[in-house]
mmCIF file of C-alpha atoms in Angstrom:
data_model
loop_
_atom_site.group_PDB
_atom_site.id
_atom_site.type_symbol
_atom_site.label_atom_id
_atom_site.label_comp_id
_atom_site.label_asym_id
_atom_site.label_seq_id
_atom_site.Cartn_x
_atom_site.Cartn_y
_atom_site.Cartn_z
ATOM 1 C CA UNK A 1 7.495 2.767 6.909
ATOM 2 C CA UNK A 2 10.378 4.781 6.041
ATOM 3 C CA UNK A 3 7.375 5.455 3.661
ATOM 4 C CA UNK A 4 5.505 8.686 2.734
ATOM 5 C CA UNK A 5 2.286 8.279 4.612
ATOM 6 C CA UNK A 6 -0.455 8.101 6.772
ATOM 7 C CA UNK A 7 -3.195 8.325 3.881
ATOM 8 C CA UNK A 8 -2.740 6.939 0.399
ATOM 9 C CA UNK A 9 0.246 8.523 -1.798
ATOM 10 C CA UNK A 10 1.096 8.225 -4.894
ATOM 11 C CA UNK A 11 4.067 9.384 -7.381
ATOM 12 C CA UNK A 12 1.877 12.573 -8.045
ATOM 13 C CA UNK A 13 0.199 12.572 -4.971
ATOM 14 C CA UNK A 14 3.109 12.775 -2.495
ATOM 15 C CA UNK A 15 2.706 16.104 -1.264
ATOM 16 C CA UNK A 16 -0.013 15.650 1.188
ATOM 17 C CA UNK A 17 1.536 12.622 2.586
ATOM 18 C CA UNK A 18 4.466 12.789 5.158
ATOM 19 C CA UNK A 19 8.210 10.773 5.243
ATOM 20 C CA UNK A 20 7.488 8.765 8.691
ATOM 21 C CA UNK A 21 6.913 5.798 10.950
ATOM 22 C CA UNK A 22 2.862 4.680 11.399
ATOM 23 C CA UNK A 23 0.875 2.056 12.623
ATOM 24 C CA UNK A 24 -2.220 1.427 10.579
ATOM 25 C CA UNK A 25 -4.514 -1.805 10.202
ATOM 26 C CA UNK A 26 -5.556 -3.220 7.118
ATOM 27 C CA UNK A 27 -8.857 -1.434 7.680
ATOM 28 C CA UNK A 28 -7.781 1.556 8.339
ATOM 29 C CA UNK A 29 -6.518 2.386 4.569
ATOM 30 C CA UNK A 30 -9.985 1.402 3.013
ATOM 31 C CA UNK A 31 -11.160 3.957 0.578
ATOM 32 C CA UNK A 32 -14.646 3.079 -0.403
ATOM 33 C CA UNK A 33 -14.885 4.485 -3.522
ATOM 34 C CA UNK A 34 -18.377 4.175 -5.524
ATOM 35 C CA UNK A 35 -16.239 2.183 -7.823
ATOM 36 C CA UNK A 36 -14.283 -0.630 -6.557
ATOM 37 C CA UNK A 37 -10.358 -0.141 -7.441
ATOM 38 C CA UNK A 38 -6.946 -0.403 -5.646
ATOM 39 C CA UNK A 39 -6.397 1.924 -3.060
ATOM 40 C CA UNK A 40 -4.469 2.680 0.077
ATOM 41 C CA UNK A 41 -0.958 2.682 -1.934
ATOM 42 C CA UNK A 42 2.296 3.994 0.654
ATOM 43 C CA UNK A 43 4.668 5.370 -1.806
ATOM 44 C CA UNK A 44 8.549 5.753 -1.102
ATOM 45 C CA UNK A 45 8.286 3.161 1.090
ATOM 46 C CA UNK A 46 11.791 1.594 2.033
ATOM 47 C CA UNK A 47 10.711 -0.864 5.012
ATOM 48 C CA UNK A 48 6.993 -2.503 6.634
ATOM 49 C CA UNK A 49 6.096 -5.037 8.801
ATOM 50 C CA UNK A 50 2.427 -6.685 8.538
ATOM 51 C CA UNK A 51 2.136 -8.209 11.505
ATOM 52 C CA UNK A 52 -0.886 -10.439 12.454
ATOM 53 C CA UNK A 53 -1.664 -11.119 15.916
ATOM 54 C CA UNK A 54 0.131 -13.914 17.943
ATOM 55 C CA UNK A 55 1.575 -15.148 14.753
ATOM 56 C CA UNK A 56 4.730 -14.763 12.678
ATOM 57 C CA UNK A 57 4.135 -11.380 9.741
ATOM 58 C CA UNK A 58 6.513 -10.593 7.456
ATOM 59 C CA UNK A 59 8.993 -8.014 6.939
ATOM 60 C CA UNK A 60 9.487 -6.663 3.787
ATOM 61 C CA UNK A 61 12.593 -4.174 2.729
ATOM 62 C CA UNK A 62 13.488 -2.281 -0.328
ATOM 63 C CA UNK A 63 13.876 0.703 -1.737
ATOM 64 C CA UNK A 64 11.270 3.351 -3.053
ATOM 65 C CA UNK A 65 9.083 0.368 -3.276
ATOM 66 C CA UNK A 66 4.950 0.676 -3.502
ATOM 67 C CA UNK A 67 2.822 -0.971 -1.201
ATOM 68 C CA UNK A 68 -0.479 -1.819 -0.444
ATOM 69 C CA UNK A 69 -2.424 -3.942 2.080
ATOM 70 C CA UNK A 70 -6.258 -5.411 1.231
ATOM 71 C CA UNK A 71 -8.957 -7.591 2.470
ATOM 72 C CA UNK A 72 -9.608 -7.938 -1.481
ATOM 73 C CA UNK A 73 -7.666 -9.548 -4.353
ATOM 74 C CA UNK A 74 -7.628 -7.950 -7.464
ATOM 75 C CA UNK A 75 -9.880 -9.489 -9.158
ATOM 76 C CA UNK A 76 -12.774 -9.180 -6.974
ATOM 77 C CA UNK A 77 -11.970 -5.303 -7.007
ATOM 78 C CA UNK A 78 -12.278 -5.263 -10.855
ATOM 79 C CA UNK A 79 -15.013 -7.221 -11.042
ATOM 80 C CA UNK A 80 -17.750 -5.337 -8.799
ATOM 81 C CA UNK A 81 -19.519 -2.254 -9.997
ATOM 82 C CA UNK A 82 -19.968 -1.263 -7.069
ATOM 83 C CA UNK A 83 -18.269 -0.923 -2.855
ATOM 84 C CA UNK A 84 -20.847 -2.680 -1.433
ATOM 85 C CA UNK A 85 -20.929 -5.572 -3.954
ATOM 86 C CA UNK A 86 -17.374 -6.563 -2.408
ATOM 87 C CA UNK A 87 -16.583 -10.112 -0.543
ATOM 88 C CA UNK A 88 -13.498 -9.683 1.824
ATOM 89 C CA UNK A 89 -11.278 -13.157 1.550
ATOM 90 C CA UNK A 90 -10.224 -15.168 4.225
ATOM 91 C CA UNK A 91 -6.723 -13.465 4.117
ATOM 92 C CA UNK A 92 -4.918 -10.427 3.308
ATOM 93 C CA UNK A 93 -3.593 -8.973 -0.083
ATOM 94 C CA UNK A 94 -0.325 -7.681 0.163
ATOM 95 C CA UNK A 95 0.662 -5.679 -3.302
ATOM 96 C CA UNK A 96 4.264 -4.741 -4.057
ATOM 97 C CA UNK A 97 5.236 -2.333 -6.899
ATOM 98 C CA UNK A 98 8.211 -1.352 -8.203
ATOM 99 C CA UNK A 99 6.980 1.662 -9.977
ATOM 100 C CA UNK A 100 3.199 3.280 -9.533
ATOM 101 C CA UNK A 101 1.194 5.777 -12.063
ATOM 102 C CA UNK A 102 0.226 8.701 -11.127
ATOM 103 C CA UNK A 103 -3.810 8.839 -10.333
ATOM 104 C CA UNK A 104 -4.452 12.249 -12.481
ATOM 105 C CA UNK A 105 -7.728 13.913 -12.289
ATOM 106 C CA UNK A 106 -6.313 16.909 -10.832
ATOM 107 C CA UNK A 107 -8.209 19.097 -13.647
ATOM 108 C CA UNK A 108 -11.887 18.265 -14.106
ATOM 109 C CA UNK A 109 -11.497 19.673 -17.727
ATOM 110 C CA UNK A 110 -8.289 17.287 -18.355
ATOM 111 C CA UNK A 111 -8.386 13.969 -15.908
ATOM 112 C CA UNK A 112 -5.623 12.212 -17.550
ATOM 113 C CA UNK A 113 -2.285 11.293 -15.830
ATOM 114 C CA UNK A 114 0.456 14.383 -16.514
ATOM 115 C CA UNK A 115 3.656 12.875 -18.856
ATOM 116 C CA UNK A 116 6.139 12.679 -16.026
ATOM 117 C CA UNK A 117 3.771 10.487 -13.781
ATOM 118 C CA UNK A 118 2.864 7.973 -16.757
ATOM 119 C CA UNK A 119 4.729 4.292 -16.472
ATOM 120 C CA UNK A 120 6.828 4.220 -19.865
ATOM 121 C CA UNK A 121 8.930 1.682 -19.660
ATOM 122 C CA UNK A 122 7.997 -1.911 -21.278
ATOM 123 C CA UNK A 123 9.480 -3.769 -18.080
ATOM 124 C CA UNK A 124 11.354 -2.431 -14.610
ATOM 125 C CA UNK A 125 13.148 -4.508 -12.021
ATOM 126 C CA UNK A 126 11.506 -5.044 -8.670
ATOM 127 C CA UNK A 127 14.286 -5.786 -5.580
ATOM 128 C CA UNK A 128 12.848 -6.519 -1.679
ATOM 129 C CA UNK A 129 13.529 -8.547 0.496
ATOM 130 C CA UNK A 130 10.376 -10.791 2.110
ATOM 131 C CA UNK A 131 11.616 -12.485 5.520
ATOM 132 C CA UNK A 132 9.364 -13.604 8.473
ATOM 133 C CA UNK A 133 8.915 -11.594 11.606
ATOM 134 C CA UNK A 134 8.016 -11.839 15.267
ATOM 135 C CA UNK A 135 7.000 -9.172 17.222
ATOM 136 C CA UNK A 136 9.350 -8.599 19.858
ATOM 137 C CA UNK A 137 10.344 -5.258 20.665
ATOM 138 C CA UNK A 138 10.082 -2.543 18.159
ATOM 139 C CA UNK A 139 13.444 -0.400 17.630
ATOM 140 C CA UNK A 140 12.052 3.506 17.897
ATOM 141 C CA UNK A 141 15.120 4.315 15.329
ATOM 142 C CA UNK A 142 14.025 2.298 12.819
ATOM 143 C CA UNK A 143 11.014 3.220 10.363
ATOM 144 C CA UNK A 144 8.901 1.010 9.611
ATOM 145 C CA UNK A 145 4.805 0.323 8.390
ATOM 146 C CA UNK A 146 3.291 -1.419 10.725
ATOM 147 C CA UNK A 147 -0.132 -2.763 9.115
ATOM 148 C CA UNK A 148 -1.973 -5.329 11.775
ATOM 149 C CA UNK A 149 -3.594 -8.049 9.305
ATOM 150 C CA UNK A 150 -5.509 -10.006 11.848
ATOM 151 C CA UNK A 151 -9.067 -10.224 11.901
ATOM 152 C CA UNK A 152 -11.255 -8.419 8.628
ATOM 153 C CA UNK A 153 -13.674 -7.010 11.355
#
């Protein structure tokens, strides 16, 4: 990515996460939460690849764009009580957002999200471009999110 990564960011979590080019898998941003709810979220993120083994990915371009890779749709992860309870699909869930909330919970005595990091607007304008993509050779220059979407195991 020209993302802010390697762990899970968010617009008031960026500070912990750093501007850079990684190479995670799908599995590797699993948060397993007691709870099931999205997760793994690369903020800032301005270019990715997913690329699944021996076959064509995707590449996917933007600017300050959201993203998120997962085994599980959304449904399924608002529908279980519970991590364990969750069914991995046959395929990948790839989540684009133009704009993010901020997670609060930052003061035990006060969890909700701070003003500034609260979604306000009633609709926002999401811009990417999606294009197919072999592996080849990867530029160093260039920054990109590498997330390997192959097998769930």
């Amino acid at each position: 990515t020209a993302g802010i990564n390697p762990h899970s960011t968010y617009p008031d979590r960026l500070s912990g996460g750093r501007m850079g080019v990684y190479t995670r898998s799908v599995q590797d941003d699993y948060a397993p939460y007691i709870k099931p709810q999205h997760y793994g979220n690369k903020s800032k993120v301005s270019r990715a690849i997913l690329n699944p083994p021996q076959e064509v990915g995707l590449k996917i371009s933007g600017k300050n764009l959201n993203l998120s890779v997962s085994p599980y749709s959304i449904q399924e992860l608002s529908t279980k009580a519970h991590a364990h309870e969750l069914v991995a699909g046959t395929h990948n869930h790839l989540y684009i957002d133009v704009a993010m909330m901020g997670v609060g919970g930052d003061l035990s005595w006060a969890p909700a999200t701070h003003e500034e990091f609260l979604l306000k607007e009633k609709s926002y304008l999401l811009r990417c471009k999606l294009m197919p993509y072999r592996y080849r050779r990867r530029p160093r220059h260039l920054a990109k999110m590498i997330y390997n979407v192959g097998s769930q195991g």
